[in-house]
Tab-separated table of C-alpha atoms in Angstrom:
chain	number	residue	atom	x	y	z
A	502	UNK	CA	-6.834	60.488	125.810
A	503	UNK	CA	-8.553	57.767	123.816
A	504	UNK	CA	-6.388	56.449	120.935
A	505	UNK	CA	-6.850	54.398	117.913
A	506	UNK	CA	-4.657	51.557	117.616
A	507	UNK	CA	-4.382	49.041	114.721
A	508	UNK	CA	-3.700	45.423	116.037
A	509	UNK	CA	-1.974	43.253	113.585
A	510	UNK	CA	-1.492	39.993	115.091
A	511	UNK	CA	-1.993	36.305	113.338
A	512	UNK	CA	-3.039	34.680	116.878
A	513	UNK	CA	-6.884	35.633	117.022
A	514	UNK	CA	-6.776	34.555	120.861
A	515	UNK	CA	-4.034	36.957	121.762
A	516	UNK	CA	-5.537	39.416	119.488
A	517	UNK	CA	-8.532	39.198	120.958
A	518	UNK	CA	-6.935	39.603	124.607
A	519	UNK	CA	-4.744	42.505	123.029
A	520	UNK	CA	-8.234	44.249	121.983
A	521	UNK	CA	-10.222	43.953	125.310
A	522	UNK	CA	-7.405	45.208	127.208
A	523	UNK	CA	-7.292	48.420	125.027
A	524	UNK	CA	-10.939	48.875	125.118
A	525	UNK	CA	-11.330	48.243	128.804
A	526	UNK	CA	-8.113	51.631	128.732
A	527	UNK	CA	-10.244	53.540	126.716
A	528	UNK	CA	-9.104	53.040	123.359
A	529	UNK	CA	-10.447	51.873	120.138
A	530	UNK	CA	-9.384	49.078	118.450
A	531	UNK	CA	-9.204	47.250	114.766
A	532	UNK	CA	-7.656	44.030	114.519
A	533	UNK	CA	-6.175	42.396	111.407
A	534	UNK	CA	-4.252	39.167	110.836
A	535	UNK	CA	-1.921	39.465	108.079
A	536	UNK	CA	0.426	42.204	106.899
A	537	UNK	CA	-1.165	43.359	103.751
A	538	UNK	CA	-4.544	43.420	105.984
A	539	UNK	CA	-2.533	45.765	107.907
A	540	UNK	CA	-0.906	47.894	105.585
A	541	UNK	CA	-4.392	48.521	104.120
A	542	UNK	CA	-5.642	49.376	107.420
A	543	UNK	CA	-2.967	51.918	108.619
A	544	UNK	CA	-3.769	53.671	105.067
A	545	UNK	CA	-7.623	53.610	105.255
A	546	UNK	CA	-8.086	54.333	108.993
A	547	UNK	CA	-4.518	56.325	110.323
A	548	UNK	CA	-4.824	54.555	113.618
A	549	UNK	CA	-2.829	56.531	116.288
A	550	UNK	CA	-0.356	53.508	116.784
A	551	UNK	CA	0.319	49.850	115.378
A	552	UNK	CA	1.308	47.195	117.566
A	553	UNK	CA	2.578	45.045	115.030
A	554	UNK	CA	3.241	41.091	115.517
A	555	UNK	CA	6.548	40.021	113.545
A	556	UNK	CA	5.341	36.884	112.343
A	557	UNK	CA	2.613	38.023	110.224
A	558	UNK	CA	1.709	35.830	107.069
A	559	UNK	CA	1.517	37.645	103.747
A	560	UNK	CA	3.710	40.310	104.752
A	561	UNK	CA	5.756	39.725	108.160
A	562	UNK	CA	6.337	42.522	110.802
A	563	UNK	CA	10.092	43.653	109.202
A	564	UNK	CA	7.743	44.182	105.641
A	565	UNK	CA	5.370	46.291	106.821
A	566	UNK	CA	7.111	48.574	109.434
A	567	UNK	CA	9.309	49.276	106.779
A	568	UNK	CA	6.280	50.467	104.435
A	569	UNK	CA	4.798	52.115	107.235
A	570	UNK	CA	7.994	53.922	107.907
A	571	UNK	CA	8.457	54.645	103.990
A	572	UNK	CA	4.953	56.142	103.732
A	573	UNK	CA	4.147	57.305	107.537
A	574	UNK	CA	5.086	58.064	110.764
A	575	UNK	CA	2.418	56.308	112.755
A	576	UNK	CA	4.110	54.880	115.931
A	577	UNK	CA	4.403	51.178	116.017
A	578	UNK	CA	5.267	48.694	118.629
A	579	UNK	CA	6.659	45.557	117.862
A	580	UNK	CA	5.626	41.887	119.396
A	581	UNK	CA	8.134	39.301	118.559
A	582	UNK	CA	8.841	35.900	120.189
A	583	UNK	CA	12.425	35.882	118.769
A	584	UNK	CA	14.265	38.259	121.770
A	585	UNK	CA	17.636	37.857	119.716
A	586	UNK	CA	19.792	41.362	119.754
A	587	UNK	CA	19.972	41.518	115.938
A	588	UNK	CA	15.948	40.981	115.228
A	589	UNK	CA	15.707	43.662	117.836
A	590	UNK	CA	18.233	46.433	115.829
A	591	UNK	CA	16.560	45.710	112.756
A	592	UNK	CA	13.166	46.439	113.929
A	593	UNK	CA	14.364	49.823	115.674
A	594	UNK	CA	16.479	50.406	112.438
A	595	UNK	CA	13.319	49.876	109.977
A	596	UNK	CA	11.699	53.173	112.675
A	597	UNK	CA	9.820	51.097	115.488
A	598	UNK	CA	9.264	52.808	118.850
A	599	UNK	CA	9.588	50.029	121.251
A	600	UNK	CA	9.553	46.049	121.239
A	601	UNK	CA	7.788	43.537	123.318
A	602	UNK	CA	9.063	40.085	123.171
A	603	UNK	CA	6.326	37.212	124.012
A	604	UNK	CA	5.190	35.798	126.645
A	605	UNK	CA	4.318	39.366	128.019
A	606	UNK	CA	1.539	40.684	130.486
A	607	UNK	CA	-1.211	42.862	129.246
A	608	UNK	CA	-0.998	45.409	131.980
A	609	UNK	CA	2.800	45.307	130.851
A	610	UNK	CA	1.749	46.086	127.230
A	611	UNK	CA	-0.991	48.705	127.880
A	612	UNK	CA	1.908	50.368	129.919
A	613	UNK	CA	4.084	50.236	126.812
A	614	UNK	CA	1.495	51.735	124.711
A	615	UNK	CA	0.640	54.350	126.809
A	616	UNK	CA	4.776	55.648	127.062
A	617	UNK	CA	4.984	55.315	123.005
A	618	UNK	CA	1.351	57.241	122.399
A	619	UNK	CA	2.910	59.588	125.012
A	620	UNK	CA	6.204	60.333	123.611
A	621	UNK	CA	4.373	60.399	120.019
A	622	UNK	CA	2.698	63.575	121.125
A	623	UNK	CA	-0.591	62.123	120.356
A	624	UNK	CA	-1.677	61.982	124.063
A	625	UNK	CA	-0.152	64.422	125.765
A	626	UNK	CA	-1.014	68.398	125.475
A	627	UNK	CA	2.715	69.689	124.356
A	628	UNK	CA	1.502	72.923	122.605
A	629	UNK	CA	2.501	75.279	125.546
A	630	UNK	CA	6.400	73.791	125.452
A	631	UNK	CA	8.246	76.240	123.665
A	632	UNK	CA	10.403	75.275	119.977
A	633	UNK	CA	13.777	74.778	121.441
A	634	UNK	CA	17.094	75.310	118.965
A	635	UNK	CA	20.300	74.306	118.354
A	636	UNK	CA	23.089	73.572	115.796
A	637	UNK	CA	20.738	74.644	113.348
A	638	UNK	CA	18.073	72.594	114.728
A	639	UNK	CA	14.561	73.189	115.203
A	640	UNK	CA	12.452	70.757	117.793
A	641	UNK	CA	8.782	72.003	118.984
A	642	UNK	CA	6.871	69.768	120.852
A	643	UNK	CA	3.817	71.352	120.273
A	644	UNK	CA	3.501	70.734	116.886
A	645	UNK	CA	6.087	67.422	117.388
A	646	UNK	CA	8.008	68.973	114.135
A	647	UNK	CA	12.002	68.867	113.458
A	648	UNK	CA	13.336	71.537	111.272
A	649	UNK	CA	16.984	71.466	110.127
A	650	UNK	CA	18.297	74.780	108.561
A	651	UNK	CA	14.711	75.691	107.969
A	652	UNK	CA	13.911	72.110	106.568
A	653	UNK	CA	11.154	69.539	107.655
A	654	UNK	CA	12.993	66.029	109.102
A	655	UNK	CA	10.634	63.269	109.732
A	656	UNK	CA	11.838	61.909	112.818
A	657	UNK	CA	9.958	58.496	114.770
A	658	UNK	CA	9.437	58.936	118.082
A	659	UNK	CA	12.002	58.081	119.720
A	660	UNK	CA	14.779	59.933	117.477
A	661	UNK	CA	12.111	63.254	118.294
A	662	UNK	CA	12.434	62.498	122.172
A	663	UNK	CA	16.558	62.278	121.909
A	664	UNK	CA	17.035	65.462	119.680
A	665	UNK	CA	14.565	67.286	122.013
A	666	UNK	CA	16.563	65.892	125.158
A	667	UNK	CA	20.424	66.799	123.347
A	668	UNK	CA	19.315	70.105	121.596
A	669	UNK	CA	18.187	71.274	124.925
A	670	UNK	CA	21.479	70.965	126.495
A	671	UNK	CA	23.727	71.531	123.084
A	672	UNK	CA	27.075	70.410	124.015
A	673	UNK	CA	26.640	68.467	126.883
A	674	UNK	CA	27.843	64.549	126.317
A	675	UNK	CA	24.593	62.166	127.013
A	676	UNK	CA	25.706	58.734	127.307
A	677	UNK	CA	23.829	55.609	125.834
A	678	UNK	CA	22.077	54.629	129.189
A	679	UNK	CA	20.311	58.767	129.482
A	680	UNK	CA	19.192	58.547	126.009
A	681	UNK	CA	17.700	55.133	126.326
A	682	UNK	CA	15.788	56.925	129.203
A	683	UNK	CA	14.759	59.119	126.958
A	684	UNK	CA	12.991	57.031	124.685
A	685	UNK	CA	12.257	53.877	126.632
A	686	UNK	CA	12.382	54.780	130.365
A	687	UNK	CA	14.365	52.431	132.550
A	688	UNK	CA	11.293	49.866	133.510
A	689	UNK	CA	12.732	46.641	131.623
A	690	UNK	CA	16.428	45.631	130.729
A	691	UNK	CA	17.389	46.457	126.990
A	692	UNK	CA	20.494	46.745	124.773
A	693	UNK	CA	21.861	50.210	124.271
A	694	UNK	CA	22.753	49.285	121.174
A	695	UNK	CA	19.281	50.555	120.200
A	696	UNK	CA	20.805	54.203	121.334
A	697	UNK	CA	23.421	53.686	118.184
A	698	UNK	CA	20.940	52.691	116.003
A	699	UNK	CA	18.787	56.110	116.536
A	700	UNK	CA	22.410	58.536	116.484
A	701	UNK	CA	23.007	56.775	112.697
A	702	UNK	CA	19.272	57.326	111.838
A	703	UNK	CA	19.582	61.108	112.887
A	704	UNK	CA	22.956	61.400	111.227
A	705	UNK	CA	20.754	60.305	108.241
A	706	UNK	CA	18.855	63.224	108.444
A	707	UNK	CA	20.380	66.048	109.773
A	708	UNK	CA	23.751	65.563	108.627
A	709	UNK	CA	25.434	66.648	105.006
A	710	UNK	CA	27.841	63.686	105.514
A	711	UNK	CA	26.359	60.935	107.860
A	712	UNK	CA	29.715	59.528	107.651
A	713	UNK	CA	31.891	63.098	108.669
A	714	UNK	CA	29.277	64.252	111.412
A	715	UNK	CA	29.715	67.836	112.397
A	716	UNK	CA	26.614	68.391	114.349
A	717	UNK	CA	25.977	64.813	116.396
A	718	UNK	CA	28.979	63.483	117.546
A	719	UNK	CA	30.665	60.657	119.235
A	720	UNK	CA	32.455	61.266	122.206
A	721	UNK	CA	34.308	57.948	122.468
A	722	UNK	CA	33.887	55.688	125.481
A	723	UNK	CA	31.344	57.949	127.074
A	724	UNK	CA	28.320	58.589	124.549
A	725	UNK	CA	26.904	61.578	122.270
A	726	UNK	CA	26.656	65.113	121.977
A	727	UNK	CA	25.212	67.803	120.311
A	728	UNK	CA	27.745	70.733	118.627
A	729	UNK	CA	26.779	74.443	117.125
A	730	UNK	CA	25.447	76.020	120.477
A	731	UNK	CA	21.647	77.136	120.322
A	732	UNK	CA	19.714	79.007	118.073
Protein backbone atom coordinates (compact mmCIF):
# COMPACT_ATOMS: atom_id res chain seq x y z
CA UNK A 1 0.00 0.00 0.00
CA UNK A 2 1.50 3.35 -0.92
CA UNK A 3 1.34 5.89 1.95
CA UNK A 4 1.77 9.52 2.39
CA UNK A 5 4.16 10.50 4.91
CA UNK A 6 5.06 14.05 6.09
CA UNK A 7 8.87 14.36 6.88
CA UNK A 8 9.67 17.02 9.33
CA UNK A 9 13.25 17.05 9.85
CA UNK A 10 15.72 20.33 10.16
CA UNK A 11 18.80 18.26 8.57
CA UNK A 12 18.03 18.65 4.70
CA UNK A 13 20.75 15.80 4.10
CA UNK A 14 19.02 13.28 6.29
CA UNK A 15 15.80 14.51 5.04
CA UNK A 16 16.68 14.08 1.85
CA UNK A 17 17.99 10.36 2.56
CA UNK A 18 14.68 9.89 4.69
CA UNK A 19 12.66 10.87 1.33
CA UNK A 20 14.46 8.63 -1.28
CA UNK A 21 14.21 5.74 0.90
CA UNK A 22 10.36 6.16 1.11
CA UNK A 23 10.00 6.77 -2.50
CA UNK A 24 12.26 3.98 -3.60
CA UNK A 25 9.21 1.74 -0.85
CA UNK A 26 6.59 3.15 -2.70
CA UNK A 27 5.49 5.98 -0.82
CA UNK A 28 5.05 9.61 -1.29
CA UNK A 29 6.75 12.05 0.43
CA UNK A 30 6.68 15.99 1.61
CA UNK A 31 9.42 17.26 3.53
CA UNK A 32 9.44 20.30 5.83
CA UNK A 33 12.04 21.76 8.19
CA UNK A 34 10.50 23.43 11.01
CA UNK A 35 7.52 22.66 13.22
CA UNK A 36 5.05 25.24 12.23
CA UNK A 37 6.03 24.12 8.46
CA UNK A 38 4.83 20.92 9.73
CA UNK A 39 1.86 21.58 11.56
CA UNK A 40 0.64 23.41 8.43
CA UNK A 41 1.40 20.50 6.41
CA UNK A 42 -0.31 17.68 8.45
CA UNK A 43 -3.50 20.15 8.24
CA UNK A 44 -3.35 20.96 4.47
CA UNK A 45 -2.27 17.53 3.13
CA UNK A 46 -3.43 14.63 6.07
CA UNK A 47 -0.35 12.65 5.27
CA UNK A 48 -0.88 8.98 6.40
CA UNK A 49 2.03 9.30 9.03
CA UNK A 50 4.63 11.97 10.41
CA UNK A 51 7.99 11.03 11.20
CA UNK A 52 8.73 13.86 13.23
CA UNK A 53 12.46 15.04 14.22
CA UNK A 54 12.50 16.41 17.97
CA UNK A 55 14.73 19.13 17.43
CA UNK A 56 12.75 21.12 15.11
CA UNK A 57 13.25 25.03 15.16
CA UNK A 58 10.11 27.13 15.49
CA UNK A 59 8.20 24.54 17.09
CA UNK A 60 10.28 21.37 18.40
CA UNK A 61 9.01 17.71 18.08
CA UNK A 62 7.26 17.66 21.93
CA UNK A 63 5.16 21.07 20.36
CA UNK A 64 3.84 19.69 17.57
CA UNK A 65 3.01 16.00 18.43
CA UNK A 66 1.16 17.43 21.05
CA UNK A 67 -0.97 19.66 18.49
CA UNK A 68 -1.14 16.88 16.25
CA UNK A 69 -2.44 14.71 19.00
CA UNK A 70 -4.89 17.65 20.21
CA UNK A 71 -6.33 18.07 16.70
CA UNK A 72 -5.61 14.47 14.96
CA UNK A 73 -4.80 11.12 15.09
CA UNK A 74 -2.32 10.84 12.27
CA UNK A 75 0.41 8.33 13.39
CA UNK A 76 3.73 9.83 14.08
CA UNK A 77 7.14 8.48 14.64
CA UNK A 78 9.57 10.19 16.51
CA UNK A 79 13.53 10.76 15.60
CA UNK A 80 15.44 12.02 18.51
CA UNK A 81 19.21 11.96 19.24
CA UNK A 82 18.56 12.31 23.02
CA UNK A 83 17.82 8.22 23.88
CA UNK A 84 17.23 9.34 27.64
CA UNK A 85 14.13 7.22 29.32
CA UNK A 86 12.23 10.39 30.30
CA UNK A 87 12.39 12.23 26.62
CA UNK A 88 11.21 8.85 25.51
CA UNK A 89 7.82 8.72 28.08
CA UNK A 90 7.06 12.10 27.20
CA UNK A 91 6.96 11.60 23.57
CA UNK A 92 4.75 8.29 23.97
CA UNK A 93 2.74 10.30 26.65
CA UNK A 94 2.09 13.43 24.18
CA UNK A 95 0.40 10.04 21.65
CA UNK A 96 3.55 9.00 19.46
CA UNK A 97 3.58 5.48 17.99
CA UNK A 98 7.15 4.57 18.11
CA UNK A 99 10.68 6.36 18.53
CA UNK A 100 13.87 6.12 16.66
CA UNK A 101 16.86 7.47 18.33
CA UNK A 102 19.81 8.70 15.82
CA UNK A 103 22.28 7.34 14.31
CA UNK A 104 19.74 4.78 12.76
CA UNK A 105 19.71 2.75 9.38
CA UNK A 106 17.22 3.52 6.73
CA UNK A 107 16.21 -0.02 6.06
CA UNK A 108 15.77 0.06 9.99
CA UNK A 109 13.42 3.09 9.67
CA UNK A 110 11.40 2.04 6.57
CA UNK A 111 10.85 -1.17 8.75
CA UNK A 112 9.54 1.03 11.55
CA UNK A 113 7.24 2.81 9.32
CA UNK A 114 5.89 0.05 7.74
CA UNK A 115 4.84 -1.76 11.54
CA UNK A 116 3.27 1.83 12.66
CA UNK A 117 1.29 2.38 9.05
CA UNK A 118 0.41 -1.30 9.72
CA UNK A 119 -0.91 -1.23 13.14
CA UNK A 120 -2.61 2.28 12.13
CA UNK A 121 -4.92 0.33 9.90
CA UNK A 122 -3.98 2.44 7.04
CA UNK A 123 -2.14 -0.42 5.21
CA UNK A 124 -3.53 -3.35 6.04
CA UNK A 125 -7.19 -4.66 4.81
CA UNK A 126 -8.86 -5.18 8.52
CA UNK A 127 -12.54 -4.82 7.35
CA UNK A 128 -13.28 -8.64 7.41
CA UNK A 129 -12.01 -8.86 11.38
CA UNK A 130 -15.01 -8.86 13.28
CA UNK A 131 -15.86 -5.78 16.28
CA UNK A 132 -14.75 -7.65 19.29
CA UNK A 133 -16.37 -6.56 22.98
CA UNK A 134 -15.77 -6.37 26.33
CA UNK A 135 -16.30 -4.53 29.68
CA UNK A 136 -18.37 -2.32 27.80
CA UNK A 137 -15.91 -1.94 25.16
CA UNK A 138 -16.21 -1.76 21.58
CA UNK A 139 -12.86 -2.39 19.25
CA UNK A 140 -13.40 -3.07 15.29
CA UNK A 141 -10.56 -3.22 13.29
CA UNK A 142 -12.22 -2.68 10.28
CA UNK A 143 -13.23 0.59 10.77
CA UNK A 144 -10.06 1.00 13.55
CA UNK A 145 -12.94 2.64 15.94
CA UNK A 146 -13.17 2.30 19.97
CA UNK A 147 -16.55 2.66 21.43
CA UNK A 148 -17.02 2.79 25.22
CA UNK A 149 -20.69 2.34 26.45
CA UNK A 150 -21.76 3.32 23.00
CA UNK A 151 -19.22 6.32 22.94
CA UNK A 152 -16.43 7.20 20.33
CA UNK A 153 -12.66 7.07 22.20
CA UNK A 154 -9.91 8.33 20.09
CA UNK A 155 -7.29 5.99 20.75
CA UNK A 156 -3.35 6.29 18.90
CA UNK A 157 -2.22 3.37 17.63
CA UNK A 158 -0.71 1.71 19.86
CA UNK A 159 -3.40 2.14 22.82
CA UNK A 160 -5.96 0.61 19.68
CA UNK A 161 -3.51 -2.48 19.24
CA UNK A 162 -3.44 -3.16 23.32
CA UNK A 163 -7.30 -2.78 23.90
CA UNK A 164 -7.84 -4.99 20.79
CA UNK A 165 -5.16 -7.57 22.21
CA UNK A 166 -6.81 -7.36 26.24
CA UNK A 167 -10.55 -7.05 25.16
CA UNK A 168 -10.05 -10.16 23.21
CA UNK A 169 -9.06 -12.18 26.10
CA UNK A 170 -11.14 -10.05 28.95
CA UNK A 171 -9.72 -11.17 32.13
CA UNK A 172 -6.68 -12.67 31.31
CA UNK A 173 -3.46 -10.73 33.05
CA UNK A 174 -1.02 -9.47 30.02
CA UNK A 175 2.16 -8.47 31.43
CA UNK A 176 4.26 -5.35 30.29
CA UNK A 177 6.68 -7.37 27.97
CA UNK A 178 3.15 -9.04 25.72
CA UNK A 179 1.75 -5.67 25.41
CA UNK A 180 4.93 -4.06 24.29
CA UNK A 181 4.67 -6.87 21.61
CA UNK A 182 1.69 -5.66 20.85
CA UNK A 183 2.50 -2.34 19.86
CA UNK A 184 6.20 -2.43 19.09
CA UNK A 185 7.11 -6.08 18.30
CA UNK A 186 10.20 -7.40 20.02
CA UNK A 187 12.93 -6.33 17.13
CA UNK A 188 14.92 -3.63 19.30
CA UNK A 189 15.39 -3.31 23.20
CA UNK A 190 12.94 -0.69 24.84
CA UNK A 191 11.66 0.33 28.30
CA UNK A 192 8.34 -1.12 29.33
CA UNK A 193 7.74 1.74 30.98
CA UNK A 194 6.17 2.87 27.67
CA UNK A 195 3.45 -0.11 28.49
CA UNK A 196 2.45 2.20 31.76
CA UNK A 197 2.34 5.12 29.94
CA UNK A 198 -0.44 3.67 27.35
CA UNK A 199 -2.63 1.75 30.59
CA UNK A 200 -2.81 5.65 32.19
CA UNK A 201 -3.69 7.05 28.70
CA UNK A 202 -6.56 4.39 28.34
CA UNK A 203 -7.59 4.86 31.93
CA UNK A 204 -7.99 8.46 30.57
CA UNK A 205 -10.48 7.45 28.35
CA UNK A 206 -12.38 4.68 29.21
CA UNK A 207 -12.49 5.05 32.79
CA UNK A 208 -15.12 7.28 35.08
CA UNK A 209 -12.27 7.57 37.64
CA UNK A 210 -8.74 7.14 36.01
CA UNK A 211 -7.59 7.12 39.47
CA UNK A 212 -10.30 4.12 40.95
CA UNK A 213 -10.06 1.89 37.69
CA UNK A 214 -12.79 -0.66 37.49
CA UNK A 215 -12.37 -1.83 34.00
CA UNK A 216 -8.26 -1.85 33.35
CA UNK A 217 -6.55 -2.98 36.17
CA UNK A 218 -3.27 -3.59 37.76
CA UNK A 219 -2.45 -6.86 38.78
CA UNK A 220 0.61 -6.06 40.91
CA UNK A 221 4.01 -7.54 40.10
CA UNK A 222 2.74 -9.30 37.04
CA UNK A 223 1.02 -6.67 34.58
CA UNK A 224 -2.68 -5.69 33.35
CA UNK A 225 -5.96 -6.95 32.77
CA UNK A 226 -9.11 -6.36 31.42
CA UNK A 227 -12.49 -6.84 33.90
CA UNK A 228 -16.47 -6.96 32.87
CA UNK A 229 -16.33 -10.22 30.67
CA UNK A 230 -17.38 -9.66 26.89
CA UNK A 231 -20.07 -8.08 25.29
Amino acid sequence: MCAHVLVAEDDEMQAELIRRSLLAEGHTATVVHDGAAALDAARRLRPDLVVLDLMLPVIDGFGVCRVLRRDDDIPVLMLTARSTEDDVLLGLELGADDYMTKPYSPRELMARIRTVLRRSGRAVDRREEPVVRAAGIAVDPGRHEVRCDGAAVECTPAEFEILLAMAAEPERVFSRRQLLECTRGTDRASTERAVDVHIMNLRRKIEADPRRPVRLLTVFGVGYKLCGGRG
